[in-house]
PDB file of C-alpha atoms and ligand atoms in Angstrom:
ATOM      1  CA  MET A 115     -36.389  43.830 111.254  1.00 32.00           C
ATOM      2  CA  LEU A 116     -34.175  40.619 110.953  1.00 32.00           C
ATOM      3  CA  SER A 117     -32.261  39.729 113.708  1.00 33.00           C
ATOM      4  CA  PHE A 118     -29.236  38.901 112.857  1.00 30.00           C
ATOM      5  CA  LYS A 119     -29.677  35.096 113.282  1.00 35.00           C
ATOM      6  CA  SER A 120     -32.432  34.790 110.733  1.00 34.00           C
ATOM      7  CA  LEU A 121     -30.043  36.955 108.188  1.00 29.00           C
ATOM      8  CA  ALA A 122     -27.394  35.088 109.031  1.00 32.00           C
ATOM      9  CA  PHE A 123     -29.598  31.966 108.072  1.00 34.00           C
ATOM     10  CA  ALA A 124     -30.538  32.948 104.907  1.00 33.00           C
ATOM     11  CA  ALA A 125     -27.190  33.649 104.050  1.00 31.00           C
ATOM     12  CA  ALA A 126     -25.979  30.405 104.482  1.00 35.00           C
ATOM     13  CA  VAL A 127     -28.500  29.036 102.677  1.00 32.00           C
ATOM     14  CA  ALA A 128     -28.328  31.114 100.250  1.00 30.00           C
ATOM     15  CA  PHE A 129     -24.650  30.268  99.978  1.00 30.00           C
ATOM     16  CA  GLY A 130     -25.064  26.552 100.243  1.00 33.00           C
ATOM     17  CA  ALA A 131     -27.378  26.585  97.462  1.00 31.00           C
ATOM     18  CA  LEU A 132     -24.814  28.543  94.931  1.00 29.00           C
ATOM     19  CA  SER A 133     -21.929  26.458  95.928  1.00 34.00           C
ATOM     20  CA  THR A 134     -23.761  23.013  95.747  1.00 33.00           C
ATOM     21  CA  ALA A 135     -25.849  21.569  93.476  1.00 29.00           C
ATOM     22  CA  PHE A 136     -26.027  18.230  95.036  1.00 29.00           C
ATOM     23  CA  ALA A 137     -26.116  19.015  98.430  1.00 36.00           C
ATOM     24  CA  ALA A 138     -29.977  18.315  99.970  1.00 35.00           C
ATOM     25  CA  PRO A 139     -30.267  18.082 103.506  1.00 41.00           C
ATOM     26  CA  ALA A 140     -33.115  16.410 104.594  1.00 38.00           C
ATOM     27  CA  VAL A 141     -32.875  17.903 108.147  1.00 42.00           C
ATOM     28  CA  VAL A 142     -31.710  22.343 107.508  1.00 44.00           C
ATOM     29  CA  GLY A 143     -30.409  22.462 111.218  1.00 48.00           C
ATOM     30  CA  SER A 144     -28.198  25.904 112.007  1.00 48.00           C
ATOM     31  CA  GLU A 145     -25.231  22.880 112.362  1.00 49.00           C
ATOM     32  CA  VAL A 146     -25.573  22.002 108.961  1.00 48.00           C
ATOM     33  CA  VAL A 147     -26.013  24.986 107.590  1.00 48.00           C
ATOM     34  CA  ALA A 148     -22.844  26.576 109.704  1.00 51.00           C
ATOM     35  CA  ARG A 149     -20.614  23.641 107.702  1.00 51.00           C
ATOM     36  CA  ASP A 150     -21.715  23.871 104.240  1.00 50.00           C
ATOM     37  CA  LEU A 151     -20.919  27.661 104.861  1.00 51.00           C
ATOM     38  CA  VAL A 152     -17.528  27.144 105.804  1.00 48.00           C
ATOM     39  CA  ALA A 153     -17.322  24.541 102.750  1.00 47.00           C
ATOM     40  CA  ALA A 154     -18.517  27.273 100.415  1.00 62.00           C
ATOM     41  CA  ARG A 155     -14.741  28.619 100.889  1.00 91.00           C
ATOM     42  CA  GLY A 156     -13.396  27.844  98.158  1.00 95.00           C
ATOM     43  CA  VAL A 157      -9.073  27.269  98.017  1.00 97.00           C
ATOM     44  CA  ALA A 158      -9.327  30.921  96.626  1.00 97.00           C
ATOM     45  CA  VAL A 159     -11.529  32.471  99.118  1.00 96.00           C
ATOM     46  CA  ILE A 160      -9.153  30.747 101.995  1.00 97.00           C
ATOM     47  CA  LEU A 161      -5.560  31.598 100.919  1.00 98.00           C
ATOM     48  CA  THR A 162      -6.882  35.451  99.748  1.00 97.00           C
ATOM     49  CA  ASP A 163      -8.459  35.505 103.291  1.00 97.00           C
ATOM     50  CA  VAL A 164      -4.918  34.654 104.766  1.00 98.00           C
ATOM     51  CA  HIS A 165      -2.763  36.980 102.868  1.00 98.00           C
ATOM     52  CA  THR A 166      -5.120  39.650 104.112  1.00 98.00           C
ATOM     53  CA  LYS A 167      -5.496  38.902 107.569  1.00 98.00           C
ATOM     54  CA  ILE A 168      -1.722  38.593 107.991  1.00 98.00           C
ATOM     55  CA  GLN A 169      -0.988  41.900 106.017  1.00 98.00           C
ATOM     56  CA  PRO A 170      -0.803  43.934 109.708  1.00 98.00           C
ATOM     57  CA  HIS A 171       1.463  41.440 111.071  1.00 98.00           C
ATOM     58  CA  ILE A 172       3.427  41.517 107.857  1.00 98.00           C
ATOM     59  CA  LEU A 173       4.588  45.200 108.071  1.00 98.00           C
ATOM     60  CA  GLU A 174       5.316  44.422 111.781  1.00 98.00           C
ATOM     61  CA  LEU A 175       8.522  42.430 110.257  1.00 98.00           C
ATOM     62  CA  ASN A 176       9.024  44.760 107.728  1.00 98.00           C
ATOM     63  CA  SER A 177       8.921  47.572 110.093  1.00 98.00           C
ATOM     64  CA  LEU A 178      11.760  45.919 112.092  1.00 98.00           C
ATOM     65  CA  VAL A 179      15.222  47.333 112.234  1.00 98.00           C
ATOM     66  CA  LYS A 180      17.995  45.639 113.420  1.00 97.00           C
ATOM     67  CA  ALA A 181      17.846  46.979 117.279  1.00 97.00           C
ATOM     68  CA  ASN A 182      14.434  45.173 117.322  1.00 97.00           C
ATOM     69  CA  ALA A 183      15.190  42.504 115.116  1.00 98.00           C
ATOM     70  CA  THR A 184      15.473  40.140 118.179  1.00 98.00           C
ATOM     71  CA  VAL A 185      13.669  36.467 118.511  1.00 98.00           C
ATOM     72  CA  GLU A 186      12.038  38.602 121.435  1.00 98.00           C
ATOM     73  CA  VAL A 187       9.861  40.889 119.212  1.00 98.00           C
ATOM     74  CA  VAL A 188       9.579  38.324 116.579  1.00 98.00           C
ATOM     75  CA  THR A 189       8.168  35.734 118.129  1.00 98.00           C
ATOM     76  CA  PRO A 190       4.876  37.175 118.999  1.00 98.00           C
ATOM     77  CA  ILE A 191       4.459  38.138 115.647  1.00 98.00           C
ATOM     78  CA  VAL A 192       5.171  34.661 113.999  1.00 98.00           C
ATOM     79  CA  VAL A 193       2.927  33.323 116.177  1.00 98.00           C
ATOM     80  CA  GLU A 194       0.294  34.708 115.574  1.00 98.00           C
ATOM     81  CA  ILE A 195       0.416  34.475 112.153  1.00 98.00           C
ATOM     82  CA  LYS A 196       0.886  31.265 112.382  1.00 98.00           C
ATOM     83  CA  GLY A 197      -2.430  30.934 114.098  1.00 98.00           C
ATOM     84  CA  VAL A 198      -4.109  32.342 110.745  1.00 98.00           C
ATOM     85  CA  VAL A 199      -2.395  29.779 108.644  1.00 98.00           C
ATOM     86  CA  VAL A 200      -2.911  26.623 110.578  1.00 97.00           C
ATOM     87  CA  ASP A 201      -7.098  28.235 110.683  1.00 96.00           C
ATOM     88  CA  ALA A 202      -6.749  27.492 107.064  1.00 97.00           C
ATOM     89  CA  VAL A 203      -4.694  24.262 107.179  1.00 97.00           C
ATOM     90  CA  VAL A 204      -7.514  22.996 108.984  1.00 95.00           C
ATOM     91  CA  GLU A 205     -10.192  25.132 105.894  1.00 96.00           C
ATOM     92  CA  VAL A 206      -8.331  23.374 103.271  1.00 96.00           C
ATOM     93  CA  ILE A 207      -8.042  19.311 104.141  1.00 95.00           C
ATOM     94  CA  ALA A 208     -11.661  19.559 104.974  1.00 94.00           C
ATOM     95  CA  LEU A 209     -12.145  20.494 101.811  1.00 94.00           C
ATOM     96  CA  ALA A 210     -10.959  17.202 100.633  1.00 92.00           C
ATOM     97  CA  GLY A 211     -14.097  15.273  99.862  1.00 89.00           C
ATOM     98  CA  ALA A 212     -15.446  18.657  98.089  1.00 93.00           C
ATOM     99  CA  SER A 213     -16.942  19.193  94.639  1.00 93.00           C
ATOM    100  CA  ALA A 214     -14.449  20.833  92.115  1.00 94.00           C
ATOM    101  CA  ASP A 215     -16.781  23.449  92.027  1.00 92.00           C
ATOM    102  CA  VAL A 216     -16.451  23.845  95.587  1.00 93.00           C
ATOM    103  CA  ILE A 217     -12.767  23.558  95.920  1.00 95.00           C
ATOM    104  CA  LEU A 218     -12.142  26.134  92.268  1.00 96.00           C
ATOM    105  CA  ALA A 219     -14.631  28.591  93.463  1.00 94.00           C
ATOM    106  CA  GLY A 220     -13.680  32.352  92.514  1.00 93.00           C
ATOM    107  CA  VAL A 221     -12.973  34.705  94.561  1.00 90.00           C
ATOM    108  CA  ASP A 222     -16.228  37.436  93.501  1.00 82.00           C
ATOM    109  CA  GLY A 223     -18.549  33.284  94.270  1.00 72.00           C
ATOM    110  CA  GLY A 224     -18.415  33.837  89.927  1.00 76.00           C
ATOM    111  CA  VAL A 225     -16.150  32.230  87.410  1.00 87.00           C
ATOM    112  CA  GLN A 226     -13.446  28.631  88.851  1.00 93.00           C
ATOM    113  CA  VAL A 227     -10.224  29.360  89.284  1.00 96.00           C
ATOM    114  CA  THR A 228      -7.820  28.732  86.327  1.00 96.00           C
ATOM    115  CA  VAL A 229      -4.236  27.586  86.663  1.00 97.00           C
ATOM    116  CA  ALA A 230      -2.840  30.987  86.580  1.00 97.00           C
ATOM    117  CA  VAL A 231      -5.239  32.606  88.865  1.00 96.00           C
ATOM    118  CA  LEU A 232      -4.353  30.285  91.556  1.00 97.00           C
ATOM    119  CA  ALA A 233      -0.830  30.548  90.722  1.00 98.00           C
ATOM    120  CA  GLN A 234      -0.983  34.570  91.668  1.00 98.00           C
ATOM    121  CA  ILE A 235      -2.661  34.098  94.568  1.00 98.00           C
ATOM    122  CA  ILE A 236      -0.075  31.732  96.179  1.00 98.00           C
ATOM    123  CA  ALA A 237       2.603  33.065  94.679  1.00 98.00           C
ATOM    124  CA  ASP A 238       1.419  36.407  96.027  1.00 98.00           C
ATOM    125  CA  LEU A 239       0.886  34.749  99.373  1.00 98.00           C
ATOM    126  CA  LEU A 240       4.363  33.326  98.871  1.00 98.00           C
ATOM    127  CA  ILE A 241       5.720  35.919  98.303  1.00 98.00           C
ATOM    128  CA  LEU A 242       4.434  38.345 101.070  1.00 98.00           C
ATOM    129  CA  VAL A 243       5.713  35.525 103.652  1.00 98.00           C
ATOM    130  CA  PHE A 244       8.583  34.404 102.554  1.00 98.00           C
ATOM    131  CA  GLY A 245       9.962  38.964 101.318  1.00 98.00           C
ATOM    132  CA  ALA A 246       9.183  39.317 105.304  1.00 98.00           C
ATOM    133  CA  LEU A 247      11.065  36.350 106.878  1.00 98.00           C
ATOM    134  CA  GLY A 248      14.059  37.307 104.181  1.00 97.00           C
ATOM    135  CA  PHE A 249      13.981  40.539 105.338  1.00 98.00           C
ATOM    136  CA  VAL A 250      14.187  39.960 108.911  1.00 98.00           C
ATOM    137  CA  LEU A 251      17.185  36.899 107.644  1.00 97.00           C
ATOM    138  CA  SER A 252      18.915  40.129 106.500  1.00 97.00           C
ATOM    139  CA  ILE A 253      18.874  42.595 109.444  1.00 98.00           C
ATOM    140  CA  CYS A 254      18.744  40.225 112.082  1.00 97.00           C
ATOM    141  CA  ALA A 255      22.331  40.466 114.259  1.00 96.00           C
ATOM    142  CA  ASP A 256      22.092  36.030 114.566  1.00 96.00           C
ATOM    143  CA  VAL A 257      21.219  34.151 111.493  1.00 96.00           C
ATOM    144  CA  THR A 258      21.365  31.173 113.372  1.00 96.00           C
ATOM    145  CA  VAL A 259      19.869  32.356 116.453  1.00 96.00           C
ATOM    146  CA  MET A 260      16.017  33.813 114.644  1.00 97.00           C
ATOM    147  CA  ILE A 261      16.211  30.668 111.524  1.00 97.00           C
ATOM    148  CA  PRO A 262      14.392  28.644 114.260  1.00 97.00           C
ATOM    149  CA  CYS A 263      11.669  31.910 115.250  1.00 97.00           C
ATOM    150  CA  LEU A 264      11.138  32.439 111.760  1.00 97.00           C
ATOM    151  CA  CYS A 265      10.803  28.760 110.651  1.00 97.00           C
ATOM    152  CA  ILE A 266       7.256  28.601 113.261  1.00 96.00           C
ATOM    153  CA  VAL A 267       5.344  30.084 110.746  1.00 97.00           C
ATOM    154  CA  ALA A 268       7.172  29.423 107.547  1.00 97.00           C
ATOM    155  CA  ASP A 269       6.977  25.848 108.016  1.00 96.00           C
ATOM    156  CA  VAL A 270       3.014  26.324 108.666  1.00 97.00           C
ATOM    157  CA  ILE A 271       2.994  27.943 105.375  1.00 97.00           C
ATOM    158  CA  GLY A 272       4.799  25.313 103.342  1.00 96.00           C
ATOM    159  CA  CYS A 273       1.891  22.542 105.479  1.00 96.00           C
ATOM    160  CA  LEU A 274      -0.448  25.083 103.936  1.00 97.00           C
ATOM    161  CA  ILE A 275       0.880  25.313 100.237  1.00 97.00           C
ATOM    162  CA  CYS A 276       1.310  21.880  99.934  1.00 96.00           C
ATOM    163  CA  ALA A 277      -2.312  20.784 101.056  1.00 97.00           C
ATOM    164  CA  VAL A 278      -3.645  23.201  98.468  1.00 97.00           C
ATOM    165  CA  PHE A 279      -1.759  21.578  95.813  1.00 96.00           C
ATOM    166  CA  SER A 280      -2.486  18.606  97.002  1.00 95.00           C
ATOM    167  CA  LEU A 281      -5.737  19.370  96.458  1.00 96.00           C
ATOM    168  CA  VAL A 282      -5.695  20.945  93.307  1.00 96.00           C
ATOM    169  CA  GLY A 283      -3.266  18.914  91.885  1.00 93.00           C
ATOM    170  CA  SER A 284      -5.193  17.036  89.112  1.00 92.00           C
ATOM    171  CA  LEU A 285      -8.189  19.462  88.709  1.00 95.00           C
ATOM    172  CA  LEU A 286      -5.758  22.142  87.987  1.00 96.00           C
ATOM    173  CA  VAL A 287      -2.499  20.732  86.066  1.00 95.00           C
ATOM    174  CA  GLY A 288       0.896  22.310  86.056  1.00 95.00           C
ATOM    175  CA  ILE A 289      -0.349  24.439  89.292  1.00 96.00           C
ATOM    176  CA  ILE A 290       3.348  23.587  90.770  1.00 95.00           C
ATOM    177  CA  GLY A 291       4.950  24.497  87.743  1.00 95.00           C
ATOM    178  CA  ALA A 292       3.096  27.750  86.907  1.00 96.00           C
ATOM    179  CA  VAL A 293       3.839  29.131  91.045  1.00 97.00           C
ATOM    180  CA  VAL A 294       8.096  28.081  90.774  1.00 95.00           C
ATOM    181  CA  VAL A 295       8.255  30.666  88.243  1.00 95.00           C
ATOM    182  CA  LEU A 296       6.718  33.611  89.952  1.00 97.00           C
ATOM    183  CA  ILE A 297       8.425  33.146  93.214  1.00 96.00           C
ATOM    184  CA  ALA A 298      12.306  32.918  92.111  1.00 93.00           C
ATOM    185  CA  ALA A 299      12.975  35.980  93.794  1.00 95.00           C
ATOM    186  CA  ILE A 300      11.696  34.009  97.132  1.00 96.00           C
ATOM    187  CA  LEU A 301      13.064  30.638  96.678  1.00 95.00           C
ATOM    188  CA  PRO A 302      16.528  31.317  97.825  1.00 94.00           C
ATOM    189  CA  VAL A 303      14.979  32.453 101.581  1.00 96.00           C
ATOM    190  CA  ILE A 304      12.763  28.869 101.590  1.00 96.00           C
ATOM    191  CA  ALA A 305      16.124  27.002 100.934  1.00 94.00           C
ATOM    192  CA  GLN A 306      17.537  29.056 103.619  1.00 94.00           C
ATOM    193  CA  LEU A 307      14.742  28.372 106.227  1.00 95.00           C
ATOM    194  CA  ASN A 308      14.563  24.234 104.467  1.00 93.00           C
ATOM    195  CA  ILE A 309      11.008  24.384 104.626  1.00 93.00           C
ATOM    196  CA  LEU A 310      11.477  20.723 103.178  1.00 91.00           C
ATOM    197  CA  VAL A 311       7.501  20.158 102.219  1.00 89.00           C
ATOM    198  CA  LEU A 312       8.150  23.256  99.949  1.00 93.00           C
ATOM    199  CA  VAL A 313      11.863  22.619  98.907  1.00 91.00           C
ATOM    200  CA  ASN A 314      11.175  19.077  98.120  1.00 89.00           C
ATOM    201  CA  VAL A 315       7.657  19.452  95.873  1.00 89.00           C
ATOM    202  CA  PHE A 316       9.429  22.841  94.016  1.00 89.00           C
ATOM    203  CA  ALA A 317      12.995  20.793  93.353  1.00 86.00           C
ATOM    204  CA  GLY A 318      10.244  18.128  91.475  1.00 82.00           C
ATOM    205  CA  VAL A 319       9.499  20.581  89.336  1.00 81.00           C
ATOM    206  CA  LYS A 320      10.936  20.848  85.844  1.00 60.00           C
ATOM    207  CA  LEU A 321      11.542  24.026  84.047  1.00 55.00           C
TER     208      LEU A 321
HETATM  209  C1  NAG B  65      11.271  48.282 115.776  1.00 97.29           C
HETATM  210  O1  NAG B  65      11.763  49.628 115.905  1.00 97.29           O
HETATM  211  C2  NAG B  65      11.847  50.335 114.752  1.00 97.29           C
HETATM  212  C3  NAG B  65      12.382  52.012 114.714  1.00 97.29           C
HETATM  213  O2  NAG B  65      12.523  52.332 116.177  1.00 97.29           O
HETATM  214  C4  NAG B  65      10.124  50.943 114.375  1.00 97.29           C
HETATM  215  O3  NAG B  65       9.987  52.025 113.650  1.00 97.29           O
HETATM  216  C5  NAG B  65       9.369  49.286 114.352  1.00 97.29           C
HETATM  217  O4  NAG B  65       8.275  49.714 114.867  1.00 97.29           O
HETATM  218  C6  NAG B  65      10.030  48.832 115.256  1.00 97.29           C
HETATM  219  N1  NAG B  65       9.255  47.771 114.851  1.00 97.29           N
HETATM  220  C7  NAG B  65       8.364  46.275 115.875  1.00 97.29           C
HETATM  221  C8  NAG B  65       7.664  45.381 115.345  1.00 97.29           C
HETATM  222  O5  NAG B  65       8.705  46.850 117.210  1.00 97.29           O
END
């Protein structure tokens, strides 16, 4: 039976070979393979993975009632979400030098994502997060106290989406406009939390 290590190695080599036609590392050390494996995750997969990982925490936010919609209860939840998002930001930034077929790799590893497909993935993530943050704002007793707490996660989501836009902007022309039309419902929450990176990027879009 193959050990986990050799299975992981085989998977990494296969994944690396599929993801890039040009990479031909002279030395196939486990370090090199591990980095290729990480680099093989395109933006669509990274964002979909964030969506899945933060879902339980979003459910917690959506379970709040006025009595427990407090900074004490909300802070550990948003800190958990922030941790997931920060990892994704690092991963997106690391894709900067990758080829378009890696960056735009489809979720199923097949066809590359289009403007419409990636816009939907981005919009779904923004609606998931800002929908929950807007809900918390709507039930909490003191909005002024709650806003800085919600910005713990809102700011890093803004950071993630801007990193994605700057990475794919020249590959998928019109991506920002395609996202904006999908997220009309949560634009007021983004404005209320004053997430400048998003406010500015969306304000620049001509609809
Ligand atoms: C908040 O309180 C409600 C009602 O008691 C409860 O159902 C929910 O699980 C609580 N949420 C959290 C995150 O503590």
